[in-house]
PDB file of C-alpha atoms in Angstrom:
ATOM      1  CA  UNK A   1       0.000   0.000   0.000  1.00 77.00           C
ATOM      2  CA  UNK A   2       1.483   3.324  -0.711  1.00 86.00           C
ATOM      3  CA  UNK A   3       1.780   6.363   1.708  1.00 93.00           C
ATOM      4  CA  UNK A   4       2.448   9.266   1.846  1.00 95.00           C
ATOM      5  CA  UNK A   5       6.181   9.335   3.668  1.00 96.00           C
ATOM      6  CA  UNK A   6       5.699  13.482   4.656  1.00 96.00           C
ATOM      7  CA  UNK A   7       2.006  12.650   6.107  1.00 95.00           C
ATOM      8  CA  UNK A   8       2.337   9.012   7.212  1.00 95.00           C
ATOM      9  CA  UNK A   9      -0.920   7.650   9.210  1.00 93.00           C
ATOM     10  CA  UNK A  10      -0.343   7.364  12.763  1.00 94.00           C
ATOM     11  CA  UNK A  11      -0.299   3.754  12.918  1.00 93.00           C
ATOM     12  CA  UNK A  12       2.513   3.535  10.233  1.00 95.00           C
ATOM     13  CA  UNK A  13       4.225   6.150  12.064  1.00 95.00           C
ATOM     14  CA  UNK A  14       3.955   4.305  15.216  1.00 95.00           C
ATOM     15  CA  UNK A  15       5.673   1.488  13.919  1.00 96.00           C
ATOM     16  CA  UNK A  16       8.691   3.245  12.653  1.00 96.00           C
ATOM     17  CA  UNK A  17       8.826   4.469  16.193  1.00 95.00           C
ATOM     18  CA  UNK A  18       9.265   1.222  17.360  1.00 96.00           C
ATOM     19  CA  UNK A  19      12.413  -0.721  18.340  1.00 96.00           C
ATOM     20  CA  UNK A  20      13.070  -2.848  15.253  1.00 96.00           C
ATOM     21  CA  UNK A  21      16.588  -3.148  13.057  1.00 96.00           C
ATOM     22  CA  UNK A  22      15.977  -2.012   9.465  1.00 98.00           C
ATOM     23  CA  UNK A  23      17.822  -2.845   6.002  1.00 98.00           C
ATOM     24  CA  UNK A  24      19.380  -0.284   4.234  1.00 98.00           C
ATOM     25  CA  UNK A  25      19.581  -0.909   0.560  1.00 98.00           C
ATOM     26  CA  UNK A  26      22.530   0.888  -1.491  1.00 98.00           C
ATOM     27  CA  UNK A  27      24.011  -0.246  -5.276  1.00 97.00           C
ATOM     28  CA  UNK A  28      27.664  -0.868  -5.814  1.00 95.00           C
ATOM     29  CA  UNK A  29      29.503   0.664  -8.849  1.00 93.00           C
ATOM     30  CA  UNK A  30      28.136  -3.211 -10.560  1.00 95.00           C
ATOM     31  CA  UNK A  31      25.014  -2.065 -10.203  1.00 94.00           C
ATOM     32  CA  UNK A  32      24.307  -5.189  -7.751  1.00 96.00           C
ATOM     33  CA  UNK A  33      22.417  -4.398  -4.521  1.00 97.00           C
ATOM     34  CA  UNK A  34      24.123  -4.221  -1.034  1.00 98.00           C
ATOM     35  CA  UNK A  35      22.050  -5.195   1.520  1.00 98.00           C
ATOM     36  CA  UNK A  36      23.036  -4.043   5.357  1.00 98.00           C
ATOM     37  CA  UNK A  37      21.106  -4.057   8.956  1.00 98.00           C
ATOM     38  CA  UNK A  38      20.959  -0.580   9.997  1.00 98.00           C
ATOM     39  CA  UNK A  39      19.554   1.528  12.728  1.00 98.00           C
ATOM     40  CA  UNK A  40      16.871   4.077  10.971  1.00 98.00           C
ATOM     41  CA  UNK A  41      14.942   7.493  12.681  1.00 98.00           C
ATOM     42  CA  UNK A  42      12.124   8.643  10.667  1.00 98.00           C
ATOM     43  CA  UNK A  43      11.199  12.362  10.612  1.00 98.00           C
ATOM     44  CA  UNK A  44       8.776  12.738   8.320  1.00 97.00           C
ATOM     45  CA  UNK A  45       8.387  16.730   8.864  1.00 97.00           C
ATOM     46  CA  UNK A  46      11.647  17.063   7.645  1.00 97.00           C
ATOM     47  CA  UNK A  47      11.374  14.247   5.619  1.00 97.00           C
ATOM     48  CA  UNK A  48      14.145  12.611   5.960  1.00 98.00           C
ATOM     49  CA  UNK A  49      15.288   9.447   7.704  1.00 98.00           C
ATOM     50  CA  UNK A  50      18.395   8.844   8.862  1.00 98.00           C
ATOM     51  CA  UNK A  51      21.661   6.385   9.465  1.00 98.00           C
ATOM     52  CA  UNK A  52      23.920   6.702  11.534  1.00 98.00           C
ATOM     53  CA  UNK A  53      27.349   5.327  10.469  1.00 98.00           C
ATOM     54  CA  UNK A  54      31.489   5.398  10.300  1.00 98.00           C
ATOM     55  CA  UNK A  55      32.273   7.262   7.384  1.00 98.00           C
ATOM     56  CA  UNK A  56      34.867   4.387   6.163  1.00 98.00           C
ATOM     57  CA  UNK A  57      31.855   2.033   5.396  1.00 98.00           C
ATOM     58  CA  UNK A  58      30.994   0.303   2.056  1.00 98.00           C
ATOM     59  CA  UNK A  59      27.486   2.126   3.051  1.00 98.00           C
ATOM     60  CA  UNK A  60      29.194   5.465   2.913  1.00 98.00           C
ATOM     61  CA  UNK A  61      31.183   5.186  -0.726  1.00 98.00           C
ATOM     62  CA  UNK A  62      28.098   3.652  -2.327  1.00 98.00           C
ATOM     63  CA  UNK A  63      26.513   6.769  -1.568  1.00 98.00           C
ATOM     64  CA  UNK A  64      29.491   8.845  -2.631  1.00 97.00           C
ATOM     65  CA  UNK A  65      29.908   6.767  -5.279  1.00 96.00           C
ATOM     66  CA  UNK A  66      26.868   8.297  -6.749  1.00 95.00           C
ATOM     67  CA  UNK A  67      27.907  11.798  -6.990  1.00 94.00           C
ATOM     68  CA  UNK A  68      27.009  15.104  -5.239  1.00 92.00           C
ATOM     69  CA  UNK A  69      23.145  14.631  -6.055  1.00 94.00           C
ATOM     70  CA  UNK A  70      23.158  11.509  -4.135  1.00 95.00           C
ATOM     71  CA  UNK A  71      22.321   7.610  -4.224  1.00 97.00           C
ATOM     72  CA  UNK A  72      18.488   5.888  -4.632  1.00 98.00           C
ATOM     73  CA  UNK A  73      18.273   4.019  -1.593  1.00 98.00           C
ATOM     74  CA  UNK A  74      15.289   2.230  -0.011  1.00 98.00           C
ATOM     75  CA  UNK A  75      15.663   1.168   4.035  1.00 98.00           C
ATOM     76  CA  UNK A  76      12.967  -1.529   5.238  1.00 98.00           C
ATOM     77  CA  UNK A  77      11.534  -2.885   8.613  1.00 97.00           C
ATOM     78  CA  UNK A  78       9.645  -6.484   9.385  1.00 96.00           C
ATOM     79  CA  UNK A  79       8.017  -7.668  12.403  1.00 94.00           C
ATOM     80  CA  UNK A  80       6.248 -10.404  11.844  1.00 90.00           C
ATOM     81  CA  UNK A  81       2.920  -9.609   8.869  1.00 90.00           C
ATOM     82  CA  UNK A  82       3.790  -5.855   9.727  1.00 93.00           C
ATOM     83  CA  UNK A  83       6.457  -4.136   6.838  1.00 96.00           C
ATOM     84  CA  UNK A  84       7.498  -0.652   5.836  1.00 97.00           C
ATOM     85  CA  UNK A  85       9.754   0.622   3.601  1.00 98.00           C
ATOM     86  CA  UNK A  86      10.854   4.132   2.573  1.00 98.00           C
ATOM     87  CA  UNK A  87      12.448   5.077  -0.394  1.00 98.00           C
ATOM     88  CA  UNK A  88      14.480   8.687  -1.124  1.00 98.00           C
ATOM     89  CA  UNK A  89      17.903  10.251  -1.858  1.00 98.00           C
ATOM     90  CA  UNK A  90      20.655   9.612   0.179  1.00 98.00           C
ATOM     91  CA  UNK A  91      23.313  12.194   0.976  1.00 98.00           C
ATOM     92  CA  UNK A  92      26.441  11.913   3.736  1.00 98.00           C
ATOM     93  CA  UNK A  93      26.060  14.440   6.131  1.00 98.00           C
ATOM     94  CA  UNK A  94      29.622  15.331   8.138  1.00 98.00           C
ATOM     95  CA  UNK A  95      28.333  18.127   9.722  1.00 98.00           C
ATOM     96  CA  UNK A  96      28.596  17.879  13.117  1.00 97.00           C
ATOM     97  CA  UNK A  97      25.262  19.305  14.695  1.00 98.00           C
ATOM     98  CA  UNK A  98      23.493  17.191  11.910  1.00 98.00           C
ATOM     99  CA  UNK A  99      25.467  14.333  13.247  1.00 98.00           C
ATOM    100  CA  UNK A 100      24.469  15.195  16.908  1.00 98.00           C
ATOM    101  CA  UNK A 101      21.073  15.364  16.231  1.00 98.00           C
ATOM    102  CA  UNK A 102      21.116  12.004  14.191  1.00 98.00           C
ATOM    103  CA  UNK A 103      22.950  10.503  17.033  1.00 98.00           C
ATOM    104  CA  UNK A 104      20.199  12.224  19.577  1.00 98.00           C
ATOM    105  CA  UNK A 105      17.075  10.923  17.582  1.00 98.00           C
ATOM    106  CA  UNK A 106      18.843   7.168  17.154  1.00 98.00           C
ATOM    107  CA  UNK A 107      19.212   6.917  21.131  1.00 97.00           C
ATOM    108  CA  UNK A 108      15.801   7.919  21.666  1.00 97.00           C
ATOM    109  CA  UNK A 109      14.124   5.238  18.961  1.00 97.00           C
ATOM    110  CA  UNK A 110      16.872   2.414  19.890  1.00 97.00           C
ATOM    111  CA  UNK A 111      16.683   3.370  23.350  1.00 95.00           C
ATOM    112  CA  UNK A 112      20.713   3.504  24.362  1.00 95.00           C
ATOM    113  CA  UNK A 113      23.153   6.020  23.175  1.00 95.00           C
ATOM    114  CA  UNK A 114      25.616   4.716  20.318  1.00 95.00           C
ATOM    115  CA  UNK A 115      29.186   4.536  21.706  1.00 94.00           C
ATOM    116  CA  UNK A 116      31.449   7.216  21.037  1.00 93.00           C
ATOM    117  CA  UNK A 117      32.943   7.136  17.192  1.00 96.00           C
ATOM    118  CA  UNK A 118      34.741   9.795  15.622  1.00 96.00           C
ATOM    119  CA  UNK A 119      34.335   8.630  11.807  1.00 98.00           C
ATOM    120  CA  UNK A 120      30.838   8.966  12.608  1.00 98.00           C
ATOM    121  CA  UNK A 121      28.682  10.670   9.904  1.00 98.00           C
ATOM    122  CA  UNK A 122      24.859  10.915   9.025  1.00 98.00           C
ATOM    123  CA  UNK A 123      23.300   9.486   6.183  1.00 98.00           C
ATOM    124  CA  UNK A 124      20.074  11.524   5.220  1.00 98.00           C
ATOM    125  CA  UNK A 125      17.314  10.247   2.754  1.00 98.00           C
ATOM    126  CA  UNK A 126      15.274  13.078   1.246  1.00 98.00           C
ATOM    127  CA  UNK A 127      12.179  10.789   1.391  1.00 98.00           C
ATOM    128  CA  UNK A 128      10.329  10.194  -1.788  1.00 97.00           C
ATOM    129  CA  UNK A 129       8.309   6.808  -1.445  1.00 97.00           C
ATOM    130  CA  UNK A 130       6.395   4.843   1.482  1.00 97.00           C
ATOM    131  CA  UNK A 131       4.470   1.351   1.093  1.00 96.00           C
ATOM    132  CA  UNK A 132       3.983  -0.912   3.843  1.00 94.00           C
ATOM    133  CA  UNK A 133       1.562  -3.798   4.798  1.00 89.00           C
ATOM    134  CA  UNK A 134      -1.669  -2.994   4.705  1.00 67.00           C
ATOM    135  CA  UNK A 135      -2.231  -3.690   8.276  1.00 71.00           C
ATOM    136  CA  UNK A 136      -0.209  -0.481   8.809  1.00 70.00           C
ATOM    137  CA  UNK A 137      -3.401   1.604   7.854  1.00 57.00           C
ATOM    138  CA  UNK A 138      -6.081   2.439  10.071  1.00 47.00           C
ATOM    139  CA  UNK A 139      -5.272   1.819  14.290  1.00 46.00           C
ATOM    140  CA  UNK A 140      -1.837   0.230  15.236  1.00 46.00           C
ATOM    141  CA  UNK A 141      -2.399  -3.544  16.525  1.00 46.00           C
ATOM    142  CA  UNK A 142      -2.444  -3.989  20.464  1.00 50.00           C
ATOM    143  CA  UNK A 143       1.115  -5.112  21.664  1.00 52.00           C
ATOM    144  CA  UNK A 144       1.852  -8.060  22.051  1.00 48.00           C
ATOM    145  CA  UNK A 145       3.227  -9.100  25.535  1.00 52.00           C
ATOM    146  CA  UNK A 146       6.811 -11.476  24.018  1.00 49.00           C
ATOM    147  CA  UNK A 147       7.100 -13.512  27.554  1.00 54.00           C
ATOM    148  CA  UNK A 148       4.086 -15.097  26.678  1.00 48.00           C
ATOM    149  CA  UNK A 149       5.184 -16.695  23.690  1.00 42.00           C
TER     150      UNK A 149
END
């Protein structure tokens, strides 16, 4: 189902709010499509989402690879029938207030702050594109209590 990623209903907002790993989805120079786990915050006022990242990674010069207008990249999250995946433009951010606040908004969605890093940098995705399961639309499911399983 597609959505809107700058006006996203608040049940697939919700679950990009929650604590799950995503997949980040870059191209090498082949063209062939380099799949990593990666931690993702989703702003959609800004629209952007963003990576966190050392600026050495394969991640990183895909991206740069690209040139200055930036890489087609799509990041995705599963839990269980539930999916979501955005699509946009990524850039490398080295600033380092745009790192800070990347760093700020991954602690509060992954719920620890990353250890220190240095090489860190920000990948930001000028969003474009949202789909995601239809049970995403309409009121988030109740939680489910995982001990019980």
């Amino acid at each position: 189902m597609a959505i809107d990623p700058l006006r996203p209903d608040p049940a697939f907002l919700a679950f990009w709010r929650e604590y799950h790993l995503c997949t980040l989805t870059t191209h090498r120079a082949d063209g062939s499509p380099h799949v990593v786990p990666v931690g993702v915050s989703y702003d959609p006022e800004a629209g952007l989402a963003r990576i966190i990242t050392n600026k050495h990674s394969t991640k990183v010069a895909n991206v740069l690879a690209a040139g200055p207008a930036g890489a087609r990249v799509a990041v995705c999250q599963v839990h269980r029938g539930r999916w979501a995946t955005l699509e946009g433009t990524a850039t490398v951010n080295t600033d380092p207030a745009a790192v800070a606040d990347a760093v700020a908004r991954h602690a509060e969605r992954y719920e620890r702050q990353p250890r220190p890093n240095p090489d860190r940098v920000v990948l930001e995705i000028a969003l474009t594109r949202a789909m995601g399961a239809s049970s995403l639309s309409g009121p988030a499911p109740a939680p489910v209590d995982e001990s019980q399983r």
